[in-house]
mmCIF file of C-alpha atoms in Angstrom:
data_model
loop_
_atom_site.group_PDB
_atom_site.id
_atom_site.type_symbol
_atom_site.label_atom_id
_atom_site.label_comp_id
_atom_site.label_asym_id
_atom_site.label_seq_id
_atom_site.Cartn_x
_atom_site.Cartn_y
_atom_site.Cartn_z
ATOM 1 C CA UNK B 293 -35.784 22.667 -25.073
ATOM 2 C CA UNK B 294 -33.358 22.372 -22.156
ATOM 3 C CA UNK B 295 -31.334 19.262 -21.457
ATOM 4 C CA UNK B 296 -31.247 17.583 -18.034
ATOM 5 C CA UNK B 297 -27.692 18.128 -16.806
ATOM 6 C CA UNK B 298 -28.261 17.403 -13.122
ATOM 7 C CA UNK B 299 -27.085 13.774 -13.426
ATOM 8 C CA UNK B 300 -30.367 12.403 -12.142
ATOM 9 C CA UNK B 301 -31.261 9.086 -13.724
ATOM 10 C CA UNK B 302 -34.338 8.814 -15.912
ATOM 11 C CA UNK B 303 -36.178 5.862 -17.221
ATOM 12 C CA UNK B 304 -34.429 3.233 -15.087
ATOM 13 C CA UNK B 305 -30.909 4.543 -15.694
ATOM 14 C CA UNK B 306 -28.452 3.720 -12.890
ATOM 15 C CA UNK B 307 -27.269 6.833 -11.076
ATOM 16 C CA UNK B 308 -23.512 7.058 -10.752
ATOM 17 C CA UNK B 309 -21.777 8.857 -7.873
ATOM 18 C CA UNK B 310 -20.534 12.295 -8.801
ATOM 19 C CA UNK B 311 -17.442 14.083 -7.604
ATOM 20 C CA UNK B 312 -13.991 12.774 -6.688
ATOM 21 C CA UNK B 313 -14.072 8.993 -6.298
ATOM 22 C CA UNK B 314 -11.215 9.080 -3.757
ATOM 23 C CA UNK B 315 -10.441 11.841 -1.256
ATOM 24 C CA UNK B 316 -7.252 11.397 0.767
ATOM 25 C CA UNK B 317 -7.613 13.313 4.010
ATOM 26 C CA UNK B 318 -4.171 12.475 5.464
ATOM 27 C CA UNK B 319 -1.173 10.209 4.919
ATOM 28 C CA UNK B 320 1.219 9.140 7.643
ATOM 29 C CA UNK B 321 3.912 6.737 8.754
ATOM 30 C CA UNK B 322 2.194 4.285 11.085
ATOM 31 C CA UNK B 323 5.250 2.229 11.890
ATOM 32 C CA UNK B 324 8.917 2.505 10.737
ATOM 33 C CA UNK B 325 11.874 0.311 11.621
ATOM 34 C CA UNK B 326 15.411 -0.089 10.335
ATOM 35 C CA UNK B 327 17.848 -2.649 11.670
ATOM 36 C CA UNK B 328 21.504 -2.938 10.759
ATOM 37 C CA UNK B 329 22.464 -5.858 13.098
ATOM 38 C CA UNK B 330 25.922 -6.542 11.595
ATOM 39 C CA UNK B 331 27.228 -3.030 11.304
ATOM 40 C CA UNK B 332 29.920 -1.914 10.717
ATOM 41 C CA UNK B 333 30.877 -4.988 8.703
ATOM 42 C CA UNK B 334 27.586 -4.972 6.772
ATOM 43 C CA UNK B 335 28.058 -1.456 5.465
ATOM 44 C CA UNK B 336 31.730 -2.038 4.627
ATOM 45 C CA UNK B 337 30.870 -5.023 2.381
ATOM 46 C CA UNK B 338 30.847 -4.149 -1.332
ATOM 47 C CA UNK B 339 28.924 -7.227 -2.326
ATOM 48 C CA UNK B 340 25.438 -6.984 -3.874
ATOM 49 C CA UNK B 341 22.931 -8.055 -1.206
ATOM 50 C CA UNK B 342 20.136 -10.514 -1.862
ATOM 51 C CA UNK B 343 16.957 -8.524 -1.223
ATOM 52 C CA UNK B 344 13.530 -9.947 -0.341
ATOM 53 C CA UNK B 345 10.548 -7.586 -0.345
ATOM 54 C CA UNK B 346 7.160 -8.564 1.101
ATOM 55 C CA UNK B 347 4.195 -6.321 0.446
ATOM 56 C CA UNK B 348 0.725 -6.362 1.970
ATOM 57 C CA UNK B 349 -2.242 -3.943 1.931
ATOM 58 C CA UNK B 350 -4.956 -3.735 4.590
ATOM 59 C CA UNK B 351 -8.065 -1.571 4.776
ATOM 60 C CA UNK B 352 -10.539 -0.967 7.529
ATOM 61 C CA UNK B 353 -13.623 1.102 7.792
ATOM 62 C CA UNK B 354 -14.508 3.283 10.765
ATOM 63 C CA UNK B 355 -17.637 2.466 12.789
ATOM 64 C CA UNK B 356 -19.587 5.301 11.138
ATOM 65 C CA UNK B 357 -18.761 3.771 7.653
ATOM 66 C CA UNK B 358 -17.589 7.163 6.313
ATOM 67 C CA UNK B 359 -13.793 7.005 6.684
ATOM 68 C CA UNK B 360 -11.445 4.178 5.555
ATOM 69 C CA UNK B 361 -7.878 3.548 6.611
ATOM 70 C CA UNK B 362 -5.612 1.958 4.060
ATOM 71 C CA UNK B 363 -2.208 0.694 5.178
ATOM 72 C CA UNK B 364 0.573 -0.430 2.821
ATOM 73 C CA UNK B 365 3.008 -2.725 4.638
ATOM 74 C CA UNK B 366 6.531 -3.183 3.245
ATOM 75 C CA UNK B 367 9.048 -5.558 4.778
ATOM 76 C CA UNK B 368 12.545 -5.641 3.234
ATOM 77 C CA UNK B 369 15.325 -8.020 4.269
ATOM 78 C CA UNK B 370 18.766 -7.851 2.720
ATOM 79 C CA UNK B 371 21.316 -10.617 3.132
ATOM 80 C CA UNK B 372 24.967 -10.771 2.174
ATOM 81 C CA UNK B 373 26.827 -14.041 2.532
ATOM 82 C CA UNK B 374 24.209 -15.587 4.819
ATOM 83 C CA UNK B 375 24.305 -12.558 7.204
ATOM 84 C CA UNK B 376 21.627 -9.984 7.521
ATOM 85 C CA UNK B 377 22.754 -6.705 5.955
ATOM 86 C CA UNK B 378 19.613 -4.816 6.969
ATOM 87 C CA UNK B 379 15.888 -5.135 7.712
ATOM 88 C CA UNK B 380 13.536 -2.289 6.895
ATOM 89 C CA UNK B 381 9.828 -2.299 7.805
ATOM 90 C CA UNK B 382 7.304 0.307 6.941
ATOM 91 C CA UNK B 383 3.588 0.706 7.509
ATOM 92 C CA UNK B 384 2.289 3.712 5.615
ATOM 93 C CA UNK B 385 -1.281 4.660 6.067
ATOM 94 C CA UNK B 386 -3.912 6.997 4.721
ATOM 95 C CA UNK B 387 -7.407 8.049 5.728
ATOM 96 C CA UNK B 388 -9.754 8.345 2.766
ATOM 97 C CA UNK B 389 -13.358 8.735 1.872
ATOM 98 C CA UNK B 390 -14.801 7.097 -1.193
ATOM 99 C CA UNK B 391 -17.457 8.177 -3.603
ATOM 100 C CA UNK B 392 -17.886 4.871 -5.462
ATOM 101 C CA UNK B 393 -20.547 2.217 -5.759
ATOM 102 C CA UNK B 394 -20.425 -0.427 -2.986
ATOM 103 C CA UNK B 395 -19.321 -3.183 -5.382
ATOM 104 C CA UNK B 396 -16.193 -1.105 -6.217
ATOM 105 C CA UNK B 397 -15.283 -0.171 -2.655
ATOM 106 C CA UNK B 398 -12.947 -3.085 -1.890
ATOM 107 C CA UNK B 399 -10.923 -2.937 -5.149
ATOM 108 C CA UNK B 400 -10.570 0.852 -4.854
ATOM 109 C CA UNK B 401 -9.350 0.543 -1.245
ATOM 110 C CA UNK B 402 -6.893 -2.286 -1.989
ATOM 111 C CA UNK B 403 -5.742 -1.343 -5.484
ATOM 112 C CA UNK B 404 -6.244 2.306 -6.348
ATOM 113 C CA UNK B 405 -5.493 3.907 -2.972
ATOM 114 C CA UNK B 406 -2.178 1.870 -2.584
ATOM 115 C CA UNK B 407 -1.206 2.935 -6.117
ATOM 116 C CA UNK B 408 -1.606 6.548 -5.035
ATOM 117 C CA UNK B 409 0.440 5.983 -1.860
ATOM 118 C CA UNK B 410 3.250 3.969 -3.493
ATOM 119 C CA UNK B 411 5.485 6.900 -4.626
ATOM 120 C CA UNK B 412 5.652 8.037 -0.956
ATOM 121 C CA UNK B 413 6.398 4.530 0.256
ATOM 122 C CA UNK B 414 9.149 4.149 -2.365
ATOM 123 C CA UNK B 415 10.752 7.448 -1.285
ATOM 124 C CA UNK B 416 10.721 6.570 2.373
ATOM 125 C CA UNK B 417 12.320 3.162 1.804
ATOM 126 C CA UNK B 418 14.934 4.673 -0.509
ATOM 127 C CA UNK B 419 15.837 7.354 2.003
ATOM 128 C CA UNK B 420 15.832 4.869 4.887
ATOM 129 C CA UNK B 421 18.254 2.463 3.235
ATOM 130 C CA UNK B 422 20.523 5.315 2.197
ATOM 131 C CA UNK B 423 20.512 6.783 5.710
ATOM 132 C CA UNK B 424 21.311 3.322 6.985
ATOM 133 C CA UNK B 425 24.598 3.306 5.097
ATOM 134 C CA UNK B 426 23.556 1.270 2.031
ATOM 135 C CA UNK B 427 22.792 2.287 -1.534
ATOM 136 C CA UNK B 428 19.225 3.598 -1.826
ATOM 137 C CA UNK B 429 16.787 0.778 -2.512
ATOM 138 C CA UNK B 430 14.805 1.752 -5.572
ATOM 139 C CA UNK B 431 11.649 -0.446 -5.456
ATOM 140 C CA UNK B 432 10.012 -1.248 -8.704
ATOM 141 C CA UNK B 433 6.292 -0.503 -9.216
ATOM 142 C CA UNK B 434 4.043 -2.991 -7.392
ATOM 143 C CA UNK B 435 1.107 -4.646 -9.158
ATOM 144 C CA UNK B 436 -1.519 -4.013 -6.553
ATOM 145 C CA UNK B 437 -4.256 -5.529 -8.825
ATOM 146 C CA UNK B 438 -2.365 -8.795 -8.851
ATOM 147 C CA UNK B 439 -1.843 -8.594 -5.010
ATOM 148 C CA UNK B 440 -5.601 -7.987 -4.680
ATOM 149 C CA UNK B 441 -6.419 -11.001 -6.861
ATOM 150 C CA UNK B 442 -4.122 -13.229 -4.827
ATOM 151 C CA UNK B 443 -5.621 -11.926 -1.536
ATOM 152 C CA UNK B 444 -9.144 -12.348 -2.861
ATOM 153 C CA UNK B 445 -8.406 -15.891 -3.891
ATOM 154 C CA UNK B 446 -7.235 -16.591 -0.354
ATOM 155 C CA UNK B 447 -10.527 -15.202 1.031
ATOM 156 C CA UNK B 448 -12.520 -17.368 -1.385
ATOM 157 C CA UNK B 449 -10.666 -20.389 0.046
ATOM 158 C CA UNK B 450 -11.759 -19.324 3.550
ATOM 159 C CA UNK B 451 -8.378 -18.108 4.726
ATOM 160 C CA UNK B 452 -8.134 -14.770 6.548
ATOM 161 C CA UNK B 453 -6.633 -12.047 4.328
ATOM 162 C CA UNK B 454 -7.175 -8.817 6.099
ATOM 163 C CA UNK B 455 -10.346 -6.797 6.699
ATOM 164 C CA UNK B 456 -11.844 -4.063 4.682
#
């Protein structure tokens, strides 16, 4: 007797999508900026700067509902003695298709895709700060699930929090 290996559901079983759940078609720098407004004094200082990093993730779906753009936004501001040492801003995007159930689409777009993009984001920021005359900024791993929960809580309160 042959087994059914086609993946078709029987007897009320829920069919699950098959294949890769995430396909990244392309990755790109959407926007990149580095400011060193107090150079050369800022690069000559040997003090440890106070660094503030803001992170956001946005996703949008194309009109045909097949492609999704995910953008990781990183804003870094470093201050030394109440003066700006540097400001770095990066928007890093990807175009993806998903093969997941509709109820998982938003978490995959705002958690899993950014996790896949983060090593590239970290490398760009590290190189950018080093090329700007500062020690390379080695960003710690970002908890995109926590970021998603906070963003989702804002949506539940009726505040805009990006579109997906």
